[in-house]
Amino acid sequence: MPLEPLSQKDIEDRLAELPGWSLDGDRVARSYRLRSHFAAAAMVMHIARVQDELDHHSDLTLGYHSVSLTVNTHSVGGKVTERDFELARRVEELAAGHGAH
């Protein structure tokens, strides 16, 4: 089944299930604060592994004590799809293990 862009309502419904995530223009976005730069770097590496597993990649930014990501699906013209929320859910699952909030 080909990927389809989600409707605004579908996006809002999925965001309601992911506290901290928001719609930033045409991308789903989230920033995390961590206890140290090393913890943030470790989380980036963990996210990178998940992205490779899903074959779906975000714009991922490492800050001093922070990690930020934004994602949409390029193959449907840069729109938000279920794949973006699959990645967001996976990132949420691993964030707690890194002490991210």
N, CA, C and O of each residue as an XYZ file, in Angstrom:
404
protein
N       0.840     -1.173      0.000
C       0.000      0.000      0.000
C       0.890      1.244      0.000
O       1.757      1.375      0.864
N       0.693      2.149     -0.944
C       1.535      3.347     -1.016
C       1.240      4.303      0.143
O       0.127      4.353      0.666
N       2.251      5.042      0.517
C       2.094      6.048      1.564
C       1.226      7.187      1.070
O       1.317      7.606     -0.084
N       0.389      7.677      1.956
C      -0.467      8.821      1.650
C      -0.251      9.890      2.716
O      -0.051      9.562      3.886
N      -0.289     11.157      2.332
C      -0.225     12.212      3.348
C      -1.422     12.094      4.298
O      -2.527     11.742      3.884
N      -1.185     12.390      5.556
C      -2.264     12.375      6.540
C      -3.049     13.683      6.490
O      -2.499     14.735      6.167
N      -4.324     13.605      6.811
C      -5.151     14.811      6.898
C      -4.751     15.589      8.150
O      -4.086     15.052      9.036
N      -5.154     16.840      8.217
C      -4.862     17.660      9.395
C      -5.448     17.014     10.647
O      -4.799     17.012     11.693
N      -6.643     16.473     10.567
C      -7.267     15.820     11.720
C      -6.475     14.586     12.144
O      -6.256     14.370     13.336
N      -6.045     13.774     11.175
C      -5.241     12.593     11.502
C      -3.937     12.996     12.190
O      -3.508     12.344     13.142
N      -3.314     14.058     11.715
C      -2.077     14.545     12.329
C      -2.355     14.991     13.763
O      -1.610     14.638     14.678
N      -3.411     15.756     13.960
C      -3.758     16.237     15.298
C      -4.059     15.073     16.241
O      -3.641     15.092     17.399
N      -4.778     14.064     15.759
C      -5.093     12.887     16.580
C      -3.824     12.163     17.006
O      -3.702     11.758     18.162
N      -2.883     11.995     16.089
C      -1.648     11.294     16.410
C      -0.765     12.126     17.349
O      -0.116     11.579     18.241
N      -0.744     13.438     17.147
C       0.037     14.301     18.035
C      -0.516     14.265     19.458
O       0.247     14.375     20.418
N      -1.816     14.116     19.605
C      -2.425     14.042     20.938
C      -1.919     12.825     21.713
O      -1.945     12.816     22.944
N      -1.463     11.806     21.001
C      -0.936     10.596     21.626
C       0.561     10.698     21.913
O       1.139      9.792     22.513
N       1.189     11.794     21.489
C       2.636     11.969     21.645
C       2.947     13.314     22.292
O       3.332     14.255     21.597
N       2.786     13.423     23.613
C       3.079     14.697     24.287
C       4.495     15.172     23.970
O       5.444     14.390     23.932
N       4.602     16.484     23.744
C       5.898     17.073     23.431
C       6.152     17.204     21.938
O       6.992     18.002     21.520
N       5.440     16.436     21.134
C       5.576     16.518     19.690
C       4.591     17.563     19.163
O       3.514     17.763     19.725
N       4.986     18.224     18.070
C       4.123     19.254     17.486
C       4.307     19.270     15.972
O       5.208     18.640     15.419
N       3.436     20.001     15.342
C       3.557     20.227     13.909
C       4.264     21.552     13.723
O       3.802     22.584     14.208
N       5.388     21.524     13.018
C       6.172     22.718     12.740
C       6.173     22.904     11.226
O       7.017     22.343     10.527
N       5.235     23.685     10.729
C       5.080     23.825      9.281
C       4.585     22.519      8.707
O       3.491     22.060      9.035
N       5.391     21.919      7.847
C       5.017     20.653      7.215
C       5.805     19.479      7.797
O       6.013     18.466      7.129
N       6.244     19.629      9.060
C       7.067     18.597      9.684
C       6.582     18.323     11.107
O       6.054     19.213     11.775
N       6.766     17.095     11.557
C       6.521     16.723     12.938
C       7.840     16.958     13.681
O       8.907     16.585     13.195
N       7.757     17.579     14.861
C       8.977     18.027     15.535
C       8.933     17.747     17.030
O       7.870     17.684     17.647
N      10.153     17.578     17.601
C      10.284     17.380     19.056
C      11.702     17.734     19.450
O      12.650     17.445     18.720
N      11.846     18.365     20.613
C      13.154     18.628     21.207
C      13.195     17.979     22.580
O      12.186     17.925     23.283
N      14.354     17.492     22.950
C      14.577     16.855     24.244
C      15.720     17.540     24.948
O      16.659     18.021     24.313
N      15.639     17.583     26.256
C      16.726     18.088     27.100
C      17.316     16.885     27.824
O      16.583     16.028     28.319
N      18.641     16.824     27.883
C      19.330     15.716     28.543
C      20.306     16.252     29.580
O      20.587     17.450     29.614
N      20.823     15.363     30.425
C      21.666     15.779     31.554
C      23.080     16.178     31.141
O      23.768     16.874     31.889
N      23.521     15.747     29.963
C      24.879     16.077     29.530
C      24.982     16.004     28.013
O      24.107     15.470     27.331
N      26.069     16.552     27.513
C      26.312     16.466     26.073
C      26.532     15.015     25.653
O      26.077     14.599     24.587
N      27.223     14.252     26.482
C      27.472     12.853     26.160
C      26.156     12.075     26.075
O      25.974     11.265     25.166
N      25.244     12.315     27.012
C      23.936     11.643     26.979
C      23.172     12.022     25.706
O      22.527     11.174     25.090
N      23.248     13.288     25.318
C      22.584     13.734     24.093
C      23.205     13.054     22.869
O      22.485     12.628     21.966
N      24.527     12.952     22.836
C      25.198     12.301     21.707
C      24.832     10.822     21.632
O      24.641     10.283     20.542
N      24.734     10.168     22.782
C      24.343      8.756     22.800
C      22.927      8.589     22.262
O      22.647      7.638     21.533
N      22.044      9.501     22.615
C      20.670      9.422     22.117
C      20.627      9.619     20.602
O      19.868      8.942     19.908
N      21.433     10.535     20.093
C      21.500     10.743     18.638
C      21.912      9.449     17.944
O      21.330      9.080     16.924
N      22.909      8.761     18.489
C      23.350      7.503     17.881
C      22.240      6.454     17.914
O      22.069      5.702     16.955
N      21.497      6.401     18.999
C      20.402      5.453     19.124
C      19.290      5.783     18.113
O      18.744      4.884     17.474
N      18.959      7.072     17.973
C      17.958      7.494     16.985
C      18.431      7.143     15.579
O      17.643      6.671     14.759
N      19.701      7.368     15.298
C      20.239      7.053     13.967
C      20.070      5.575     13.644
O      19.754      5.219     12.508
N      20.277      4.713     14.634
C      20.102      3.271     14.412
C      18.635      2.948     14.104
O      18.349      2.167     13.196
N      17.717      3.540     14.850
C      16.282      3.322     14.613
C      15.905      3.817     13.220
O      15.149      3.155     12.508
N      16.422      4.965     12.833
C      16.122      5.507     11.504
C      16.606      4.564     10.409
O      15.915      4.365      9.410
N      17.769      3.993     10.591
C      18.258      3.029      9.603
C      17.377      1.785      9.568
O      17.097      1.256      8.493
N      16.934      1.310     10.741
C      16.041      0.150     10.781
C      14.747      0.424     10.025
O      14.249     -0.441      9.305
N      14.207      1.626     10.190
C      12.950      1.994      9.540
C      13.149      2.466      8.104
O      12.181      2.589      7.353
N      14.392      2.731      7.717
C      14.714      3.350      6.431
C      13.906      4.635      6.249
O      13.319      4.891      5.198
N      13.904      5.429      7.319
C      13.181      6.704      7.334
C      13.961      7.641      8.242
O      14.156      7.340      9.420
N      14.408      8.772      7.709
C      15.369      9.617      8.408
C      14.839     11.028      8.634
O      14.202     11.625      7.766
N      15.121     11.535      9.823
C      14.719     12.887     10.192
C      15.895     13.841     10.026
O      17.025     13.424      9.775
N      15.602     15.128     10.171
C      16.663     16.101     10.389
C      16.912     16.060     11.882
O      16.017     16.354     12.674
N      18.104     15.702     12.264
C      18.454     15.422     13.648
C      19.562     16.380     14.069
O      20.599     16.466     13.411
N      19.340     17.106     15.176
C      20.297     18.115     15.625
C      20.756     17.814     17.045
O      19.943     17.641     17.953
N      22.061     17.755     17.218
C      22.678     17.573     18.522
C      23.102     18.929     19.049
O      23.867     19.647     18.405
N      22.595     19.277     20.232
C      23.012     20.497     20.916
C      23.845     20.145     22.127
O      24.194     18.982     22.325
N      24.168     21.137     22.939
C      25.021     20.918     24.105
C      24.403     19.905     25.074
O      25.064     18.941     25.460
N      23.171     20.107     25.462
C      22.421     19.176     26.317
C      21.080     18.860     25.669
O      20.104     18.609     26.376
N      21.012     18.866     24.369
C      19.717     18.711     23.715
C      19.819     17.918     22.417
O      20.872     17.816     21.787
N      18.667     17.364     22.056
C      18.495     16.677     20.775
C      17.171     17.166     20.204
O      16.157     17.188     20.901
N      17.185     17.556     18.943
C      15.966     17.986     18.265
C      15.841     17.223     16.959
O      16.834     16.922     16.296
N      14.606     16.917     16.603
C      14.393     16.303     15.303
C      13.115     16.812     14.681
O      12.149     17.137     15.371
N      13.130     16.873     13.370
C      11.948     17.192     12.575
C      11.909     16.180     11.441
O      12.944     15.749     10.934
N      10.688     15.809     11.051
C      10.575     14.775     10.031
C       9.297     14.951      9.222
O       8.252     15.335      9.747
N       9.409     14.665      7.957
C       8.274     14.473      7.066
C       8.707     13.442      6.037
O       9.822     12.925      6.103
N       7.838     13.146      5.094
C       8.130     12.079      4.140
C       8.381     12.683      2.758
O       7.460     13.182      2.110
N       9.612     12.632      2.326
C      10.010     13.241      1.059
C       9.319     12.606     -0.141
O       9.008     13.294     -1.114
N       9.076     11.297     -0.077
C       8.510     10.592     -1.249
C       7.060     10.967     -1.536
O       6.528     10.591     -2.580
N       6.406     11.704     -0.626
C       5.049     12.194     -0.897
C       5.036     13.724     -0.893
O       4.052     14.352     -0.503
N       6.129     14.294     -1.328
C       6.194     15.740     -1.476
C       6.414     16.502     -0.185
O       5.992     17.652     -0.062
N       7.077     15.867      0.789
C       7.369     16.556      2.037
C       6.165     16.717      2.936
O       6.090     17.676      3.704
N       5.230     15.805      2.856
C       4.033     15.819      3.704
C       4.229     14.863      4.879
O       5.144     14.039      4.874
N       3.370     14.979      5.877
C       3.422     14.102      7.046
C       2.620     12.835      6.754
O       1.484     12.891      6.282
N       3.245     11.689      7.049
C       2.604     10.390      6.836
C       2.705      9.547      8.101
O       3.304      9.960      9.094
N       2.113      8.371      8.046
C       2.181      7.436      9.167
C       3.625      7.047      9.479
O       3.945      6.764     10.633
N       4.495      7.027      8.483
C       5.910      6.693      8.731
C       6.563      7.681      9.688
O       7.404      7.296     10.501
N       6.183      8.942      9.595
C       6.746      9.951     10.485
C       6.337      9.683     11.934
O       7.129      9.855     12.861
N       5.094      9.262     12.108
C       4.626      8.955     13.457
C       5.191      7.636     13.968
O       5.372      7.470     15.174
N       5.468      6.716     13.085
C       6.136      5.483     13.501
C       7.523      5.823     14.063
O       7.918      5.308     15.109
N       8.244      6.679     13.371
C       9.551      7.106     13.869
C       9.400      7.863     15.186
O      10.164      7.620     16.121
N       8.441      8.764     15.278
C       8.230      9.533     16.508
C       7.949      8.603     17.692
O       8.494      8.804     18.778
N       7.114      7.602     17.493
C       6.810      6.655     18.574
C       8.065      5.894     19.007
O       8.293      5.693     20.200
N       8.861      5.480     18.051
C      10.099      4.754     18.389
C      11.065      5.648     19.159
O      11.707      5.198     20.109
N      11.171      6.909     18.756
C      12.053      7.841     19.460
C      11.548      8.056     20.882
O      12.343      8.088     21.821
N      10.241      8.204     21.047
C       9.667      8.361     22.384
C       9.995      7.165     23.266
O      10.300      7.332     24.447
N       9.935      5.973     22.711
C      10.230      4.765     23.475
C      11.665      4.760     23.997
O      11.916      4.310     25.115
N      12.595      5.250     23.207
C      13.992      5.198     23.627
C      14.407      6.414     24.451
O      15.411      6.355     25.160
N      13.666      7.501     24.374
C      14.062      8.750     25.050
C      14.182      8.588     26.559
O      15.131      9.086     27.164
N      13.227      7.897     27.169
C      13.250      7.738     28.627
C      14.519      7.022     29.088
O      15.082      7.365     30.128
N      14.967      6.037     28.324
C      16.175      5.311     28.672
C      17.430      6.163     28.639
O      18.456      5.794     29.209
N      17.345      7.303     27.972
C      18.473      8.239     27.912
C      18.303      9.380     28.907
O      19.132     10.288     28.967
N      17.229      9.330     29.686
C      16.970     10.400     30.655
C      16.511     11.682     30.007
O      16.644     12.757     30.593
N      15.973     11.588     28.804
C      15.524     12.774     28.070
C      14.151     13.213     28.553
O      13.305     12.395     28.915
N      13.954     14.514     28.549
C      12.630     15.059     28.866
C      12.381     16.311     28.043
O      11.321     16.925     28.159
